[in-house]
Tab-separated table of N, CA and C in Angstrom:
chain	number	residue	atom	x	y	z
A	111	SER	N	-16.411	11.505	3.876
A	111	SER	CA	-16.146	10.093	4.098
A	111	SER	C	-16.691	9.214	2.984
A	112	SER	N	-17.683	9.687	2.264
A	112	SER	CA	-18.248	8.838	1.217
A	112	SER	C	-17.719	9.188	-0.169
A	113	LYS	N	-16.985	10.267	-0.284
A	113	LYS	CA	-16.454	10.658	-1.586
A	113	LYS	C	-15.152	9.907	-1.870
A	114	PRO	N	-15.010	9.376	-3.086
A	114	PRO	CA	-13.746	8.723	-3.427
A	114	PRO	C	-12.665	9.774	-3.634
A	115	PHE	N	-11.423	9.365	-3.448
A	115	PHE	CA	-10.320	10.270	-3.734
A	115	PHE	C	-9.299	9.547	-4.585
A	116	GLN	N	-8.574	10.320	-5.344
A	116	GLN	CA	-7.626	9.780	-6.307
A	116	GLN	C	-6.207	10.055	-5.837
A	117	ASP	N	-5.379	9.043	-5.869
A	117	ASP	CA	-3.955	9.193	-5.586
A	117	ASP	C	-3.251	9.287	-6.940
A	118	TYR	N	-2.497	10.339	-7.146
A	118	TYR	CA	-1.854	10.587	-8.433
A	118	TYR	C	-0.400	10.121	-8.484
A	119	THR	N	-0.034	9.190	-7.631
A	119	THR	CA	1.344	8.708	-7.578
A	119	THR	C	1.782	8.109	-8.905
A	120	SER	N	0.953	7.272	-9.503
A	120	SER	CA	1.362	6.618	-10.751
A	120	SER	C	1.505	7.628	-11.885
A	121	GLU	N	0.631	8.634	-11.917
A	121	GLU	CA	0.750	9.666	-12.940
A	121	GLU	C	2.047	10.452	-12.766
A	122	ARG	N	2.375	10.769	-11.515
A	122	ARG	CA	3.609	11.507	-11.239
A	122	ARG	C	4.824	10.673	-11.639
A	123	TYR	N	4.788	9.386	-11.320
A	123	TYR	CA	5.885	8.494	-11.695
A	123	TYR	C	6.066	8.493	-13.217
A	124	GLN	N	4.967	8.360	-13.941
A	124	GLN	CA	5.037	8.320	-15.402
A	124	GLN	C	5.561	9.643	-15.961
A	125	ASP	N	5.087	10.764	-15.435
A	125	ASP	CA	5.569	12.075	-15.886
A	125	ASP	C	7.060	12.228	-15.619
A	126	ASP	N	7.504	11.814	-14.432
A	126	ASP	CA	8.923	11.907	-14.093
A	126	ASP	C	9.768	11.014	-15.000
A	127	THR	N	9.275	9.819	-15.289
A	127	THR	CA	9.990	8.912	-16.190
A	127	THR	C	10.172	9.562	-17.553
A	128	GLU	N	9.108	10.156	-18.073
A	128	GLU	CA	9.188	10.802	-19.381
A	128	GLU	C	10.156	11.985	-19.356
A	129	ALA	N	10.175	12.722	-18.254
A	129	ALA	CA	11.102	13.850	-18.134
A	129	ALA	C	12.549	13.362	-18.123
A	130	TYR	N	12.831	12.300	-17.395
A	130	TYR	CA	14.187	11.753	-17.376
A	130	TYR	C	14.592	11.235	-18.758
A	131	MET	N	13.658	10.602	-19.449
A	131	MET	CA	13.973	10.107	-20.791
A	131	MET	C	14.237	11.279	-21.742
A	132	ALA	N	13.469	12.358	-21.608
A	132	ALA	CA	13.684	13.541	-22.443
A	132	ALA	C	15.037	14.181	-22.156
A	133	ALA	N	15.524	13.984	-20.934
A	133	ALA	CA	16.831	14.525	-20.549
A	133	ALA	C	17.990	13.622	-20.982
A	134	GLY	N	17.662	12.501	-21.639
A	134	GLY	CA	18.709	11.645	-22.175
A	134	GLY	C	18.977	10.362	-21.406
A	135	TYR	N	18.237	10.103	-20.348
A	135	TYR	CA	18.418	8.861	-19.596
A	135	TYR	C	17.903	7.686	-20.421
A	136	SER	N	18.493	6.509	-20.217
A	136	SER	CA	17.954	5.298	-20.838
A	136	SER	C	16.596	5.001	-20.200
A	137	VAL	N	15.827	4.150	-20.835
A	137	VAL	CA	14.503	3.816	-20.298
A	137	VAL	C	14.634	3.229	-18.892
A	138	ALA	N	15.554	2.304	-18.715
A	138	ALA	CA	15.728	1.673	-17.397
A	138	ALA	C	16.167	2.681	-16.352
A	139	ASP	N	17.135	3.528	-16.693
A	139	ASP	CA	17.612	4.529	-15.734
A	139	ASP	C	16.527	5.555	-15.416
A	140	ALA	N	15.740	5.930	-16.420
A	140	ALA	CA	14.652	6.886	-16.194
A	140	ALA	C	13.608	6.306	-15.245
A	141	LYS	N	13.265	5.037	-15.446
A	141	LYS	CA	12.280	4.400	-14.565
A	141	LYS	C	12.830	4.262	-13.146
A	142	ALA	N	14.101	3.940	-13.035
A	142	ALA	CA	14.711	3.816	-11.705
A	142	ALA	C	14.762	5.171	-11.012
A	143	ALA	N	15.219	6.184	-11.717
A	143	ALA	CA	15.323	7.517	-11.109
A	143	ALA	C	13.951	8.037	-10.708
A	144	ALA	N	12.962	7.852	-11.553
A	144	ALA	CA	11.607	8.317	-11.233
A	144	ALA	C	11.076	7.621	-9.985
A	145	GLY	N	11.339	6.347	-9.859
A	145	GLY	CA	10.886	5.603	-8.687
A	145	GLY	C	11.608	6.003	-7.417
A	146	PHE	N	12.908	6.201	-7.517
A	146	PHE	CA	13.692	6.544	-6.324
A	146	PHE	C	13.457	7.974	-5.876
A	147	GLN	N	13.113	8.857	-6.791
A	147	GLN	CA	12.903	10.264	-6.464
A	147	GLN	C	11.455	10.587	-6.096
A	148	LEU	N	10.573	9.606	-6.206
A	148	LEU	CA	9.155	9.834	-5.944
A	148	LEU	C	8.914	10.033	-4.453
A	149	LEU	N	8.473	11.215	-4.101
A	149	LEU	CA	8.163	11.520	-2.708
A	149	LEU	C	6.687	11.229	-2.454
A	150	LEU	N	6.384	10.784	-1.272
A	150	LEU	CA	5.009	10.417	-0.931
A	150	LEU	C	4.571	11.116	0.363
A	151	PRO	N	4.582	12.449	0.379
A	151	PRO	CA	4.242	13.161	1.616
A	151	PRO	C	2.808	12.924	2.065
A	152	GLN	N	1.940	12.552	1.143
A	152	GLN	CA	0.544	12.329	1.503
A	152	GLN	C	0.380	11.156	2.464
A	153	LEU	N	1.325	10.234	2.470
A	153	LEU	CA	1.198	9.078	3.349
A	153	LEU	C	1.292	9.470	4.819
A	154	GLN	N	2.116	10.446	5.135
A	154	GLN	CA	2.180	10.933	6.516
A	154	GLN	C	0.860	11.587	6.900
A	155	GLU	N	0.277	12.328	5.975
A	155	GLU	CA	-1.015	12.977	6.238
A	155	GLU	C	-2.116	11.933	6.428
A	156	VAL	N	-2.097	10.898	5.616
A	156	VAL	CA	-3.087	9.817	5.740
A	156	VAL	C	-2.928	9.121	7.089
A	157	LYS	N	-1.688	8.832	7.442
A	157	LYS	CA	-1.421	8.193	8.734
A	157	LYS	C	-1.923	9.076	9.874
A	158	ASP	N	-1.591	10.367	9.822
A	158	ASP	CA	-2.027	11.287	10.874
A	158	ASP	C	-3.551	11.360	10.952
A	159	LEU	N	-4.213	11.413	9.809
A	159	LEU	CA	-5.674	11.453	9.788
A	159	LEU	C	-6.251	10.202	10.450
A	160	GLY	N	-5.717	9.037	10.086
A	160	GLY	CA	-6.198	7.789	10.684
A	160	GLY	C	-5.994	7.754	12.190
A	161	LEU	N	-4.828	8.195	12.640
A	161	LEU	CA	-4.554	8.223	14.080
A	161	LEU	C	-5.465	9.227	14.791
A	162	ASN	N	-5.727	10.361	14.147
A	162	ASN	CA	-6.644	11.346	14.723
A	162	ASN	C	-8.058	10.787	14.841
A	163	LEU	N	-8.469	9.986	13.866
A	163	LEU	CA	-9.788	9.358	13.940
A	163	LEU	C	-9.868	8.375	15.105
A	164	VAL	N	-8.790	7.643	15.340
A	164	VAL	CA	-8.753	6.713	16.476
A	164	VAL	C	-8.829	7.498	17.788
A	165	GLU	N	-8.108	8.598	17.874
A	165	GLU	CA	-8.163	9.440	19.079
A	165	GLU	C	-9.550	10.043	19.260
A	166	LEU	N	-10.170	10.453	18.163
A	166	LEU	CA	-11.536	10.972	18.234
A	166	LEU	C	-12.476	9.905	18.776
A	167	SER	N	-12.291	8.681	18.313
A	167	SER	CA	-13.104	7.566	18.799
A	167	SER	C	-12.953	7.397	20.307
A	168	LYS	N	-11.715	7.496	20.781
A	168	LYS	CA	-11.474	7.354	22.220
A	168	LYS	C	-12.160	8.467	23.010
A	169	SER	N	-12.145	9.670	22.481
A	169	SER	CA	-12.792	10.776	23.204
A	169	SER	C	-14.309	10.588	23.218
A	170	TYR	N	-14.875	10.097	22.125
A	170	TYR	CA	-16.314	9.788	22.120
A	170	TYR	C	-16.628	8.692	23.137
A	171	GLN	N	-15.772	7.687	23.188
A	171	GLN	CA	-15.980	6.573	24.122
A	171	GLN	C	-15.950	7.085	25.557
A	172	GLN	N	-14.995	7.942	25.871
A	172	GLN	CA	-14.894	8.507	27.224
A	172	GLN	C	-16.110	9.362	27.564
A	173	ALA	N	-16.713	9.974	26.550
A	173	ALA	CA	-17.899	10.808	26.769
A	173	ALA	C	-19.170	9.973	26.814
A	174	GLY	N	-19.025	8.664	26.611
A	174	GLY	CA	-20.185	7.778	26.678
A	174	GLY	C	-20.965	7.670	25.383
A	175	ASP	N	-20.403	8.114	24.278
A	175	ASP	CA	-21.078	8.070	22.983
A	175	ASP	C	-20.497	6.925	22.148
A	176	ALA	N	-20.962	5.720	22.441
A	176	ALA	CA	-20.434	4.520	21.780
A	176	ALA	C	-20.706	4.523	20.278
A	177	SER	N	-21.826	5.050	19.859
A	177	SER	CA	-22.179	5.084	18.440
A	177	SER	C	-21.207	5.956	17.650
A	178	SER	N	-20.902	7.137	18.147
A	178	SER	CA	-19.954	8.032	17.466
A	178	SER	C	-18.539	7.454	17.527
A	179	ALA	N	-18.202	6.800	18.633
A	179	ALA	CA	-16.884	6.166	18.753
A	179	ALA	C	-16.720	5.095	17.690
A	180	SER	N	-17.756	4.295	17.517
A	180	SER	CA	-17.728	3.240	16.513
A	180	SER	C	-17.644	3.825	15.101
A	181	ALA	N	-18.381	4.912	14.859
A	181	ALA	CA	-18.361	5.544	13.538
A	181	ALA	C	-16.967	6.096	13.218
A	182	ALA	N	-16.302	6.700	14.197
A	182	ALA	CA	-14.955	7.232	13.982
A	182	ALA	C	-13.975	6.103	13.675
A	183	LEU	N	-14.095	4.984	14.394
A	183	LEU	CA	-13.226	3.834	14.110
A	183	LEU	C	-13.497	3.287	12.714
A	184	GLN	N	-14.756	3.270	12.322
A	184	GLN	CA	-15.095	2.769	10.985
A	184	GLN	C	-14.496	3.668	9.900
A	185	LEU	N	-14.481	4.972	10.142
A	185	LEU	CA	-13.839	5.884	9.195
A	185	LEU	C	-12.340	5.577	9.078
A	186	ALA	N	-11.696	5.313	10.205
A	186	ALA	CA	-10.272	4.971	10.191
A	186	ALA	C	-10.048	3.648	9.456
A	187	ILE	N	-10.922	2.692	9.683
A	187	ILE	CA	-10.820	1.401	8.995
A	187	ILE	C	-11.003	1.596	7.489
A	188	ASN	N	-11.993	2.391	7.099
A	188	ASN	CA	-12.228	2.645	5.673
A	188	ASN	C	-11.016	3.299	5.018
A	189	LEU	N	-10.406	4.248	5.711
A	189	LEU	CA	-9.208	4.896	5.196
A	189	LEU	C	-8.079	3.874	5.052
A	190	GLY	N	-7.912	3.048	6.068
A	190	GLY	CA	-6.892	2.003	6.001
A	190	GLY	C	-7.149	1.027	4.866
A	191	GLU	N	-8.411	0.644	4.683
A	191	GLU	CA	-8.748	-0.290	3.600
A	191	GLU	C	-8.473	0.332	2.238
A	192	ARG	N	-8.733	1.632	2.108
A	192	ARG	CA	-8.486	2.311	0.837
A	192	ARG	C	-7.009	2.187	0.446
A	193	TYR	N	-6.124	2.409	1.397
A	193	TYR	CA	-4.698	2.308	1.096
A	193	TYR	C	-4.195	0.873	1.213
A	194	GLY	N	-4.862	0.051	1.990
A	194	GLY	CA	-4.468	-1.346	2.144
A	194	GLY	C	-4.789	-2.179	0.923
A	195	THR	N	-5.643	-1.658	0.057
A	195	THR	CA	-5.995	-2.305	-1.205
A	195	THR	C	-5.603	-1.336	-2.316
A	196	PRO	N	-4.328	-1.346	-2.708
A	196	PRO	CA	-3.839	-0.309	-3.618
A	196	PRO	C	-4.342	-0.462	-5.048
A	197	SER	N	-4.335	0.646	-5.747
A	197	SER	CA	-4.614	0.674	-7.177
A	197	SER	C	-3.303	0.445	-7.916
A	198	PRO	N	-3.368	0.007	-9.175
A	198	PRO	CA	-2.137	-0.136	-9.940
A	198	PRO	C	-1.345	1.171	-9.935
A	199	GLY	N	-0.041	1.047	-9.777
A	199	GLY	CA	0.841	2.203	-9.776
A	199	GLY	C	1.141	2.761	-8.403
A	200	GLU	N	0.364	2.376	-7.399
A	200	GLU	CA	0.650	2.846	-6.046
A	200	GLU	C	1.747	1.980	-5.440
A	201	PRO	N	2.687	2.579	-4.757
A	201	PRO	CA	3.790	1.814	-4.171
A	201	PRO	C	3.347	0.993	-2.955
A	202	GLY	N	4.099	-0.052	-2.680
A	202	GLY	CA	3.791	-0.950	-1.564
A	202	GLY	C	3.753	-0.256	-0.221
A	203	ILE	N	4.502	0.818	-0.061
A	203	ILE	CA	4.489	1.529	1.215
A	203	ILE	C	3.098	2.075	1.506
A	204	SER	N	2.358	2.428	0.471
A	204	SER	CA	0.971	2.886	0.660
A	204	SER	C	0.138	1.771	1.280
A	205	GLN	N	0.337	0.571	0.791
A	205	GLN	CA	-0.394	-0.574	1.314
A	205	GLN	C	-0.009	-0.830	2.762
A	206	LEU	N	1.261	-0.718	3.085
A	206	LEU	CA	1.691	-0.912	4.474
A	206	LEU	C	1.061	0.128	5.401
A	207	VAL	N	0.989	1.368	4.950
A	207	VAL	CA	0.342	2.411	5.751
A	207	VAL	C	-1.128	2.063	5.969
A	208	GLY	N	-1.797	1.647	4.909
A	208	GLY	CA	-3.205	1.285	5.027
A	208	GLY	C	-3.439	0.129	5.977
A	209	LEU	N	-2.633	-0.904	5.856
A	209	LEU	CA	-2.776	-2.061	6.743
A	209	LEU	C	-2.492	-1.682	8.193
A	210	ALA	N	-1.497	-0.824	8.394
A	210	ALA	CA	-1.182	-0.377	9.760
A	210	ALA	C	-2.353	0.399	10.357
A	211	LEU	N	-2.938	1.300	9.580
A	211	LEU	CA	-4.078	2.080	10.079
A	211	LEU	C	-5.266	1.177	10.416
A	212	GLU	N	-5.551	0.268	9.511
A	212	GLU	CA	-6.662	-0.647	9.764
A	212	GLU	C	-6.407	-1.461	11.028
A	213	GLY	N	-5.177	-1.933	11.188
A	213	GLY	CA	-4.832	-2.701	12.380
A	213	GLY	C	-4.980	-1.895	13.656
A	214	ILE	N	-4.533	-0.648	13.641
A	214	ILE	CA	-4.650	0.213	14.823
A	214	ILE	C	-6.110	0.423	15.191
A	215	ALA	N	-6.936	0.685	14.183
A	215	ALA	CA	-8.363	0.893	14.450
A	215	ALA	C	-9.009	-0.381	14.993
A	216	LEU	N	-8.670	-1.517	14.393
A	216	LEU	CA	-9.247	-2.787	14.845
A	216	LEU	C	-8.837	-3.108	16.284
A	217	LYS	N	-7.610	-2.770	16.646
A	217	LYS	CA	-7.134	-3.029	18.009
A	217	LYS	C	-7.887	-2.200	19.042
A	218	ASN	N	-8.559	-1.161	18.611
A	218	ASN	CA	-9.342	-0.325	19.510
A	218	ASN	C	-10.801	-0.757	19.583
A	219	MET	N	-11.092	-1.906	19.007
A	219	MET	CA	-12.436	-2.476	19.052
A	219	MET	C	-12.414	-3.729	19.926
A	220	ASP	N	-13.574	-4.176	20.332
A	220	ASP	CA	-13.696	-5.421	21.083
A	220	ASP	C	-13.314	-6.573	20.157
A	221	ALA	N	-12.261	-7.284	20.488
A	221	ALA	CA	-11.726	-8.346	19.621
A	221	ALA	C	-12.731	-9.448	19.330
A	222	ASN	N	-13.679	-9.666	20.226
A	222	ASN	CA	-14.645	-10.744	20.046
A	222	ASN	C	-15.935	-10.303	19.376
A	223	SER	N	-16.069	-9.013	19.093
A	223	SER	CA	-17.303	-8.542	18.456
A	223	SER	C	-17.303	-8.954	16.989
A	224	SER	N	-18.501	-9.024	16.411
A	224	SER	CA	-18.603	-9.429	15.011
A	224	SER	C	-18.104	-8.313	14.114
A	225	TYR	N	-17.586	-8.735	12.976
A	225	TYR	CA	-17.032	-7.787	12.021
A	225	TYR	C	-17.441	-8.226	10.625
A	226	GLY	N	-18.080	-7.350	9.895
A	226	GLY	CA	-18.515	-7.687	8.546
A	226	GLY	C	-19.784	-8.514	8.571
A	227	THR	N	-20.099	-9.079	7.422
A	227	THR	CA	-21.354	-9.823	7.265
A	227	THR	C	-21.161	-11.327	7.151
A	228	ASP	N	-19.928	-11.800	7.256
A	228	ASP	CA	-19.681	-13.228	7.051
A	228	ASP	C	-19.376	-13.996	8.336
A	229	GLY	N	-19.776	-13.443	9.491
A	229	GLY	CA	-19.563	-14.130	10.751
A	229	GLY	C	-18.175	-13.978	11.319
A	230	GLN	N	-17.377	-13.160	10.724
A	230	GLN	CA	-16.009	-12.925	11.159
A	230	GLN	C	-16.012	-12.034	12.407
A	231	THR	N	-14.992	-12.203	13.246
A	231	THR	CA	-14.827	-11.324	14.406
A	231	THR	C	-13.754	-10.281	14.096
A	232	VAL	N	-13.678	-9.270	14.953
A	232	VAL	CA	-12.633	-8.263	14.831
A	232	VAL	C	-11.262	-8.940	14.898
A	233	GLN	N	-11.115	-9.901	15.789
A	233	GLN	CA	-9.837	-10.622	15.917
A	233	GLN	C	-9.498	-11.371	14.631
A	234	ASP	N	-10.501	-11.980	13.995
A	234	ASP	CA	-10.265	-12.671	12.725
A	234	ASP	C	-9.743	-11.701	11.664
A	235	ARG	N	-10.384	-10.541	11.586
A	235	ARG	CA	-9.959	-9.544	10.593
A	235	ARG	C	-8.558	-9.031	10.914
A	236	LEU	N	-8.263	-8.836	12.186
A	236	LEU	CA	-6.942	-8.385	12.597
A	236	LEU	C	-5.868	-9.397	12.179
A	237	LYS	N	-6.176	-10.680	12.308
A	237	LYS	CA	-5.237	-11.725	11.864
A	237	LYS	C	-5.029	-11.656	10.351
A	238	GLU	N	-6.108	-11.425	9.593
A	238	GLU	CA	-5.987	-11.306	8.141
A	238	GLU	C	-5.100	-10.128	7.755
A	239	VAL	N	-5.292	-9.009	8.444
A	239	VAL	CA	-4.478	-7.823	8.172
A	239	VAL	C	-3.009	-8.139	8.423
A	240	GLN	N	-2.713	-8.820	9.523
A	240	GLN	CA	-1.329	-9.171	9.832
A	240	GLN	C	-0.761	-10.138	8.793
A	241	GLN	N	-1.570	-11.083	8.332
A	241	GLN	CA	-1.114	-12.014	7.299
A	241	GLN	C	-0.808	-11.277	5.994
A	242	GLN	N	-1.657	-10.310	5.640
A	242	GLN	CA	-1.412	-9.510	4.442
A	242	GLN	C	-0.098	-8.744	4.571
A	243	ARG	N	0.113	-8.168	5.727
A	243	ARG	CA	1.334	-7.391	5.972
A	243	ARG	C	2.574	-8.293	5.885
A	244	THR	N	2.495	-9.471	6.476
A	244	THR	CA	3.609	-10.417	6.434
A	244	THR	C	3.897	-10.858	5.002
A	245	ALA	N	2.852	-11.152	4.224
A	245	ALA	CA	3.028	-11.562	2.828
A	245	ALA	C	3.650	-10.432	2.009
A	246	LEU	N	3.218	-9.205	2.250
A	246	LEU	CA	3.764	-8.051	1.553
A	246	LEU	C	5.247	-7.877	1.865
A	247	GLU	N	5.600	-8.000	3.124
A	247	GLU	CA	7.001	-7.861	3.527
A	247	GLU	C	7.860	-8.984	2.963
A	248	GLU	N	7.330	-10.202	2.919
A	248	GLU	CA	8.074	-11.341	2.368
A	248	GLU	C	8.324	-11.161	0.866
A	249	ARG	N	7.285	-10.741	0.138
A	249	ARG	CA	7.464	-10.480	-1.294
A	249	ARG	C	8.516	-9.392	-1.511
A	250	ALA	N	8.450	-8.353	-0.712
A	250	ALA	CA	9.414	-7.252	-0.847
A	250	ALA	C	10.844	-7.737	-0.614
A	251	ARG	N	11.040	-8.622	0.377
A	251	ARG	CA	12.387	-9.171	0.632
A	251	ARG	C	12.886	-9.968	-0.575
A	252	LYS	N	12.008	-10.754	-1.173
A	252	LYS	CA	12.408	-11.540	-2.340
A	252	LYS	C	12.783	-10.629	-3.510
A	253	VAL	N	11.974	-9.602	-3.719
A	253	VAL	CA	12.243	-8.682	-4.824
A	253	VAL	C	13.555	-7.936	-4.586
A	254	GLU	N	13.798	-7.523	-3.354
A	254	GLU	CA	15.056	-6.833	-3.043
A	254	GLU	C	16.266	-7.700	-3.360
A	255	ALA	N	16.126	-9.007	-3.221
A	255	ALA	CA	17.231	-9.916	-3.542
A	255	ALA	C	17.420	-10.056	-5.047
A	256	ILE	N	16.346	-9.899	-5.804
A	256	ILE	CA	16.403	-10.083	-7.258
A	256	ILE	C	16.909	-8.834	-7.972
A	257	VAL	N	16.419	-7.668	-7.569
A	257	VAL	CA	16.637	-6.425	-8.310
A	257	VAL	C	18.109	-6.162	-8.664
A	258	PRO	N	19.058	-6.322	-7.752
A	258	PRO	CA	20.455	-6.004	-8.123
A	258	PRO	C	21.038	-6.905	-9.212
A	259	THR	N	20.431	-8.060	-9.421
A	259	THR	CA	21.002	-9.016	-10.368
A	259	THR	C	20.251	-9.103	-11.688
A	260	MET	N	19.116	-8.447	-11.795
A	260	MET	CA	18.296	-8.638	-12.989
A	260	MET	C	18.742	-7.747	-14.143
A	261	PRO	N	18.550	-8.228	-15.363
A	261	PRO	CA	18.929	-7.428	-16.526
A	261	PRO	C	18.017	-6.205	-16.695
A	262	GLU	N	18.525	-5.243	-17.436
A	262	GLU	CA	17.807	-3.986	-17.659
A	262	GLU	C	16.399	-4.205	-18.202
A	263	GLN	N	16.248	-5.117	-19.145
A	263	GLN	CA	14.935	-5.346	-19.754
A	263	GLN	C	13.931	-5.864	-18.734
A	264	ASP	N	14.369	-6.694	-17.803
A	264	ASP	CA	13.456	-7.168	-16.755
A	264	ASP	C	13.057	-6.028	-15.820
A	265	TRP	N	13.996	-5.104	-15.559
A	265	TRP	CA	13.665	-3.930	-14.733
A	265	TRP	C	12.571	-3.108	-15.419
A	266	ILE	N	12.727	-2.901	-16.713
A	266	ILE	CA	11.727	-2.141	-17.472
A	266	ILE	C	10.382	-2.855	-17.427
A	267	SER	N	10.385	-4.149	-17.662
A	267	SER	CA	9.136	-4.921	-17.630
A	267	SER	C	8.498	-4.884	-16.246
A	268	TYR	N	9.317	-4.998	-15.211
A	268	TYR	CA	8.820	-4.943	-13.833
A	268	TYR	C	8.119	-3.615	-13.570
A	269	ARG	N	8.763	-2.503	-13.919
A	269	ARG	CA	8.172	-1.191	-13.665
A	269	ARG	C	6.909	-0.974	-14.509
A	270	ASP	N	6.907	-1.475	-15.739
A	270	ASP	CA	5.706	-1.363	-16.573
A	270	ASP	C	4.553	-2.160	-15.976
A	271	ARG	N	4.838	-3.362	-15.498
A	271	ARG	CA	3.804	-4.169	-14.845
A	271	ARG	C	3.304	-3.497	-13.571
A	272	TRP	N	4.219	-2.898	-12.830
A	272	TRP	CA	3.868	-2.188	-11.600
A	272	TRP	C	2.840	-1.102	-11.905
A	273	LEU	N	3.073	-0.341	-12.982
A	273	LEU	CA	2.142	0.721	-13.345
A	273	LEU	C	0.810	0.193	-13.845
A	274	MET	N	0.849	-0.842	-14.657
A	274	MET	CA	-0.376	-1.351	-15.280
A	274	MET	C	-1.212	-2.243	-14.368
A	275	PHE	N	-0.545	-3.105	-13.607
A	275	PHE	CA	-1.265	-4.129	-12.857
A	275	PHE	C	-1.117	-4.027	-11.343
A	276	GLY	N	-0.222	-3.175	-10.881
A	276	GLY	CA	0.000	-3.027	-9.448
A	276	GLY	C	1.296	-3.683	-9.004
A	277	GLU	N	1.794	-3.197	-7.875
A	277	GLU	CA	3.079	-3.676	-7.386
A	277	GLU	C	3.043	-5.150	-7.007
A	278	GLN	N	1.959	-5.595	-6.389
A	278	GLN	CA	1.860	-6.996	-5.988
A	278	GLN	C	1.975	-7.910	-7.205
A	279	ASN	N	1.269	-7.582	-8.269
A	279	ASN	CA	1.327	-8.380	-9.484
A	279	ASN	C	2.733	-8.369	-10.072
A	280	ALA	N	3.348	-7.176	-10.125
A	280	ALA	CA	4.700	-7.059	-10.688
A	280	ALA	C	5.704	-7.849	-9.859
A	281	GLU	N	5.580	-7.769	-8.542
A	281	GLU	CA	6.496	-8.519	-7.681
A	281	GLU	C	6.324	-10.019	-7.875
A	282	GLN	N	5.087	-10.469	-7.965
A	282	GLN	CA	4.850	-11.900	-8.142
A	282	GLN	C	5.391	-12.376	-9.485
A	283	TRP	N	5.237	-11.567	-10.519
A	283	TRP	CA	5.797	-11.895	-11.833
A	283	TRP	C	7.312	-12.070	-11.734
A	284	LEU	N	7.959	-11.141	-11.049
A	284	LEU	CA	9.411	-11.191	-10.900
A	284	LEU	C	9.845	-12.423	-10.105
A	285	ILE	N	9.144	-12.700	-9.006
A	285	ILE	CA	9.462	-13.860	-8.168
A	285	ILE	C	9.282	-15.142	-8.967
A	286	ASN	N	8.201	-15.234	-9.729
A	286	ASN	CA	7.962	-16.420	-10.558
A	286	ASN	C	9.034	-16.551	-11.637
A	287	LYS	N	9.399	-15.447	-12.261
A	287	LYS	CA	10.396	-15.473	-13.335
A	287	LYS	C	11.753	-15.964	-12.827
A	288	TYR	N	12.092	-15.574	-11.610
A	288	TYR	CA	13.378	-15.963	-11.043
A	288	TYR	C	13.249	-17.166	-10.112
A	289	ASP	N	12.075	-17.779	-10.128
A	289	ASP	CA	11.810	-19.037	-9.423
A	289	ASP	C	12.193	-18.979	-7.947
A	290	LEU	N	11.684	-17.976	-7.234
A	290	LEU	CA	11.958	-17.837	-5.798
A	290	LEU	C	10.755	-18.195	-4.950
A	291	ASN	N	9.845	-18.980	-5.431
A	291	ASN	CA	8.663	-19.372	-4.629
A	291	ASN	C	9.006	-20.365	-3.565
């Protein structure tokens, strides 16, 4: 639980892009193909792990071990936060999985109990998670409207920004460029 782990999605995307380019694809087509063909099986495993931690918490609670129940929920929250705060190159679906896990774990806590060190409650944090999820979905809808109409060079720039600065930054750049705020 205390060891960091590395998601190699961005490295795989970059390797696939280079392979497509070596096979004769244009830069834009290679980046598109690499993105569309990128499988993310680890997200199902992460989701299952988080759900198992929530179930473990419930079994501890039923056994009267509130401390272990709380620790299991905290592990699920930490896992959700790890994916809910993506690194550059990680796709938005990873963030959605993380936010969903964090939300599920928070819903299994007393909504009025304190959360964190800033006087926030579990309910306050749950609202923040939902706001993040809504903002992510709204940005994604805007980007989906832009992508079919944008020139090849903007697609290349978007994917490069996604790798270097993260999907949220790349999406915001695209939305600002096409004035959809």
